Short mmCIF file of C-alpha atoms in Angstrom, two decimals:
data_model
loop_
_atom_site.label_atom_id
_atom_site.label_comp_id
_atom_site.label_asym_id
_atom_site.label_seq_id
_atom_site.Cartn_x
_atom_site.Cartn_y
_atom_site.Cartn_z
CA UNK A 238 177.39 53.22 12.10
CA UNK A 239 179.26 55.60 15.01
CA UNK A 240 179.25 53.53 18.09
CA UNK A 241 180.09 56.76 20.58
CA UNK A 242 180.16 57.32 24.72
CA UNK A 243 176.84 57.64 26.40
CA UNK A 244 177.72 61.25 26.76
CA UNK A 245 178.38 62.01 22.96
CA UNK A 246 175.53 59.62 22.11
CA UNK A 247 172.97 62.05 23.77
CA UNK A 248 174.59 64.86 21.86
CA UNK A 249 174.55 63.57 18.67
CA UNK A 250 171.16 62.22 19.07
CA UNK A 251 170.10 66.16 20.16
CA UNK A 252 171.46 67.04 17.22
CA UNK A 253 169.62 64.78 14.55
CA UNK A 254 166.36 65.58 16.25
CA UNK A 255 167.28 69.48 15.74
CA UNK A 256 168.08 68.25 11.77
CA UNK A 257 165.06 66.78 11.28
CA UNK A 258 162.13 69.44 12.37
CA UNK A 259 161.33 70.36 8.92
CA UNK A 260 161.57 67.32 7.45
CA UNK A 261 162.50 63.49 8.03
CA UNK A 262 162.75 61.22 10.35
CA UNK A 263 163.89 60.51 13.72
CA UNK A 264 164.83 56.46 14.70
CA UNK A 265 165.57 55.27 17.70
CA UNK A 266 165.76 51.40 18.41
CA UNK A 267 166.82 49.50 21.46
CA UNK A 268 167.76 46.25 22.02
CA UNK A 269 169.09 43.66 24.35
CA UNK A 270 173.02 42.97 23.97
CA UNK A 271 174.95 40.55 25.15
CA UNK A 272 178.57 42.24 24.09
CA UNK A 273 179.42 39.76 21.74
CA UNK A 274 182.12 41.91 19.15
CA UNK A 275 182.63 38.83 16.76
CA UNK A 276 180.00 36.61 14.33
CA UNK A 277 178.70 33.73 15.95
CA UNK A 278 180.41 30.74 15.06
CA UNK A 279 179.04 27.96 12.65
CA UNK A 280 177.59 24.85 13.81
CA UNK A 281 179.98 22.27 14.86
CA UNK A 282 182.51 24.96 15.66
CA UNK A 283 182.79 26.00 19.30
CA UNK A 284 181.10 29.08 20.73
CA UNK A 285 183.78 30.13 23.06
CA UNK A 286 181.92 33.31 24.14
CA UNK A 287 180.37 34.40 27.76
CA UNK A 288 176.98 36.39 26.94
CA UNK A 289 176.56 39.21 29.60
CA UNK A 290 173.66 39.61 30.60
CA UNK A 291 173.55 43.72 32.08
CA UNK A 292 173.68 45.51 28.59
CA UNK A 293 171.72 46.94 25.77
CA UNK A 294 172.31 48.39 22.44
CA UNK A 295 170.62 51.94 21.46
CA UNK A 296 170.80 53.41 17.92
CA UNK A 297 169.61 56.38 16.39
CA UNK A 298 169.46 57.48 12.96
CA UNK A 299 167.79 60.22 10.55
CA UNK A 300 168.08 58.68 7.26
CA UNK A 301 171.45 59.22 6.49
CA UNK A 302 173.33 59.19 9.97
CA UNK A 303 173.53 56.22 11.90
CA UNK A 304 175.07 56.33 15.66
CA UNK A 305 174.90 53.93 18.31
CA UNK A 306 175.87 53.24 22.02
CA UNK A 307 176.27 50.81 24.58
CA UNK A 308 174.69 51.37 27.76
CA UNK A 309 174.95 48.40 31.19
CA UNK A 310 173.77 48.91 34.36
CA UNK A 311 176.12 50.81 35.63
CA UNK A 312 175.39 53.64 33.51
CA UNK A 313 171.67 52.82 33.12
CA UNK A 314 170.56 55.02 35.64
CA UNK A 315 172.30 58.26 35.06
CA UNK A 316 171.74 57.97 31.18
CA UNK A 317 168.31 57.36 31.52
CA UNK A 318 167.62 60.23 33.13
CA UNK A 319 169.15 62.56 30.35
CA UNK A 320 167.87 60.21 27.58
CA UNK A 321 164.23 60.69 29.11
CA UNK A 322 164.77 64.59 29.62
CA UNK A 323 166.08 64.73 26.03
CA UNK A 324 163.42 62.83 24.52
CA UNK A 325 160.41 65.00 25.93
CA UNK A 326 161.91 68.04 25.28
CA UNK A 327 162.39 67.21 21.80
CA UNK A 328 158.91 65.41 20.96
CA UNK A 329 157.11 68.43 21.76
CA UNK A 330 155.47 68.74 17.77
CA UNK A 331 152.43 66.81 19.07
CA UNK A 332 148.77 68.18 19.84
CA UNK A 333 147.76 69.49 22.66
CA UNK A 334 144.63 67.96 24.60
CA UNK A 335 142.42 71.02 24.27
CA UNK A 336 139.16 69.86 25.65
CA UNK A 337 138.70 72.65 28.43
CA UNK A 338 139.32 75.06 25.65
CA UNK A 339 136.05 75.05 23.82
CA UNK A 340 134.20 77.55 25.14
CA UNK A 341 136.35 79.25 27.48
CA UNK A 342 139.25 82.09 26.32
CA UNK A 343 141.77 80.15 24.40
CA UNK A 344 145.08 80.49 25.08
CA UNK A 345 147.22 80.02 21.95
CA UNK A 346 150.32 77.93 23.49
CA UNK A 347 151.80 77.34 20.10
CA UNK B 177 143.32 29.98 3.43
CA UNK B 178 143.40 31.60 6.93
CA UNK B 179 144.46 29.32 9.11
CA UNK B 180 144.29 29.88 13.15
CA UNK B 181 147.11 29.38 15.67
CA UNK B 182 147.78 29.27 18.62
CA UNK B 183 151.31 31.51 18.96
CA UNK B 184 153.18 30.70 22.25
CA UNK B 185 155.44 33.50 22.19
CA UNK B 186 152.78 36.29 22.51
CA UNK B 187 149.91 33.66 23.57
CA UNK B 188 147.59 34.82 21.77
CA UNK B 189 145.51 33.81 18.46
CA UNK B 190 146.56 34.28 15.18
CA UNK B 191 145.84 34.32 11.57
CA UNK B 192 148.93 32.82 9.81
CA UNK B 193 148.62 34.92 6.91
CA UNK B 194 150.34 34.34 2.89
CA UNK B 195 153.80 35.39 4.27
CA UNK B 196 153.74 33.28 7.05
CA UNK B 197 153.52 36.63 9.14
CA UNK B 198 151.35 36.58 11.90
CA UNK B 199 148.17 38.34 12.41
CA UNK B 200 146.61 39.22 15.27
CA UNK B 201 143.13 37.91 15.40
CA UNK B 202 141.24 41.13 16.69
CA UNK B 203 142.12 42.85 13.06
CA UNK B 204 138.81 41.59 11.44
CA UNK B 205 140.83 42.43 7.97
CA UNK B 206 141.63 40.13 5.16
CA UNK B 207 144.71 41.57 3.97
CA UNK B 208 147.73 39.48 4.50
CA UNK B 209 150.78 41.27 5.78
CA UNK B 210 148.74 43.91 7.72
CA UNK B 211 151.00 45.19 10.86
CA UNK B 212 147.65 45.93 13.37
CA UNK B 213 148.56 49.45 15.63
CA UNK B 214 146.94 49.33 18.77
CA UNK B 215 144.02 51.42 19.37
CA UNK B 216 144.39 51.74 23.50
CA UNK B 217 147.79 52.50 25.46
CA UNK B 218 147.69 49.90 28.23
CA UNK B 219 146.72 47.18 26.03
CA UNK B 220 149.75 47.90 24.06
CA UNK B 221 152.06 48.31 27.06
CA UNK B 222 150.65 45.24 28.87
CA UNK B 223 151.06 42.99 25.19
CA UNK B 224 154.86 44.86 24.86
CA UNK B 225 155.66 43.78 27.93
CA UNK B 226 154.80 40.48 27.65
CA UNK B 227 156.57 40.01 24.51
CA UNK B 228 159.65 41.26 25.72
CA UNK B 229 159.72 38.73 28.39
CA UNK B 230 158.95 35.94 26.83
CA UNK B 231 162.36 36.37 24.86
CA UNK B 232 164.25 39.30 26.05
CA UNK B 233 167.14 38.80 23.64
CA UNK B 234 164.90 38.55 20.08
CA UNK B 235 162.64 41.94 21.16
CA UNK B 236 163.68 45.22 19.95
CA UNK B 237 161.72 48.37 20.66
CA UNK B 238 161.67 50.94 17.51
CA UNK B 239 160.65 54.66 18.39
CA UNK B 240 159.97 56.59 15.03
CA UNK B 241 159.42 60.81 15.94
CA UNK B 242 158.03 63.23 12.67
CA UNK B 243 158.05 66.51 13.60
CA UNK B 244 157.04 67.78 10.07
CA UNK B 245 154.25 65.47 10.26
CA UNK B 246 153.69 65.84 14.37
CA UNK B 247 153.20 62.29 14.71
CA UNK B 248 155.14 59.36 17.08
CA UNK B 249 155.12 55.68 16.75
CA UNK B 250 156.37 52.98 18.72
CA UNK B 251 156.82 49.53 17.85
CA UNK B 252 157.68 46.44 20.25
CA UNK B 253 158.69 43.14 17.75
CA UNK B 254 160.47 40.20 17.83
CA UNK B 255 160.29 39.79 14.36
CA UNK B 256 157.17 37.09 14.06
CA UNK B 257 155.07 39.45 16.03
CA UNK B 258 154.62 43.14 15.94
CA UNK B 259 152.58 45.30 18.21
CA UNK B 260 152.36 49.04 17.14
CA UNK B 261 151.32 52.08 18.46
CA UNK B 262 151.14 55.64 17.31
CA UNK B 263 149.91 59.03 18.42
CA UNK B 264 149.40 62.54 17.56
CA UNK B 265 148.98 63.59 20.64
CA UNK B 266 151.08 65.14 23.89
CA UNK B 267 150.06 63.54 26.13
CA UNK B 268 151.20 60.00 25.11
CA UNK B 269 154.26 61.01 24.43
CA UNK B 270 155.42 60.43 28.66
CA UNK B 271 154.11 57.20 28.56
CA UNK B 272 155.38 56.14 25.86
CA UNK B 273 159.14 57.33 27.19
CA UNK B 274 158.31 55.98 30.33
CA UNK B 275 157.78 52.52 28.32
CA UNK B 276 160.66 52.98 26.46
CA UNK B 277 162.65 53.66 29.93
CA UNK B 278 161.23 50.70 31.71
CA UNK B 279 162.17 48.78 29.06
CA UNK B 280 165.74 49.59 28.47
CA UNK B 281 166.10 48.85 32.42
CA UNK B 282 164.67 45.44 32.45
CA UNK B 283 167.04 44.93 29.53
CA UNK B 284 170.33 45.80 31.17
CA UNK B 285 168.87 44.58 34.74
CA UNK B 286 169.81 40.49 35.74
CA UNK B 287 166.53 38.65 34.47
CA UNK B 288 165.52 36.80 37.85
CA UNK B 289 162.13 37.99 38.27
CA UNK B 290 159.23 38.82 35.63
CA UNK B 291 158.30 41.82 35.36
CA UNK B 292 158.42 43.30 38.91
CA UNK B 293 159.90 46.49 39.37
CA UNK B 294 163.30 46.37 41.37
CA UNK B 295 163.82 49.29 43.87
CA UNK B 296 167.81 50.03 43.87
#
């Protein structure tokens, strides 16, 4: 697993979802993180860690490569924005609503 | 047997099936194990949601994309409940990444509200 920058997590993740438009698989999971780096410690033993509370945990994967990122709030707003652009101009194998189409011209947009 | 619970997390009703994996009660199906995907978009976003925030730190979103097969699923769990959704179409695929954005705020955002949207 390839924990990267926001900035090279977006690239990478570009790049698996350019692999996989033949065939596979694009993952993407998020998750609430609270920056703990070590195990948590058995019972009886002392937790001596401070969760945070501003972060979360993104990975991505195609079946064989795994990368990952951290993103807080300070980031959160600036790397949604490219995340979201990134996302819907890569998801764009889906149908088309094509309603208005029957009986009118159609316009092949594929 | 099918027993019927009362799950706190989700509130909601549910089948506690062989696996001791819960079902939710509107899948009239017998088979145990059955993951139910959600037939309309704001029921699923409402139920997501609400799952998240009853315990933001055990929910993880999943977001699955197959071009070959021009298909996207989404799925909100906290590993006792899962709520799934998944579409063919283009036109879910802005809500569901507007989800998926709201989401990831409320996650790195201070929890000190529930579920109103902050304006920076």
């Amino acid at each position: 697993m390839v924990l990267l920058e926001n900035d090279a997590f977006l690239t990478e993740l570009t790049r698996l979802f350019q692999k996989c438009r033949t065939t596979g698989s694009v993952v993407i999971t998020l998750k609430k993180y609270d920056g703990r780096t070590k195990p948590v410690p058995r019972k009886g033993h002392t937790d001596t860690f401070d969760p945070a509370d501003n972060k979360c945990l993104l990975r991505a994967s195609d079946g064989k490569r795994k990368i990952s990122t951290v993103v807080s709030t300070k980031e959160v707003i600036k790397f949604q924005m490219a995340y979201s652009n990134l996302l819907r101009a890569h998801i764009d194998g889906l149908k088309k609503k094509d309603k208005k189409s029957k009986g009118k011209k159609t316009k092949a947009t594929q | 047997m099918l027993l019927l619970t009362y799950h706190k997390r989700s509130g909601s009703l549910l089948y506690r099936g062989a696996r001791k994996q819960y079902i939710n009660s509107f899948i009239l199906s017998h088979f145990y194990g059955i993951m139910p995907y959600y037939q309309a978009w704001e029921e699923f976003a409402r139920a997501a949601e609400k799952l998240y925030l009853t315990d933001p730190m055990k929910v993880r979103v999943v977001l699955k994309y197959r071009h070959c097969d021009g298909n996207l699923c989404i799925k909100v769990t906290d590993d006792a409940v899962c709520l799934q959704y998944k579409t063919d179409q283009a036109q879910d695929v802005k809500k569901i990444e507007k989800l998926h954005g709201k989401l990831m705020r409320l996650m790195v955002s201070k929890e000190s509200h529930s579920g109103a949207m902050e304006t920076d």
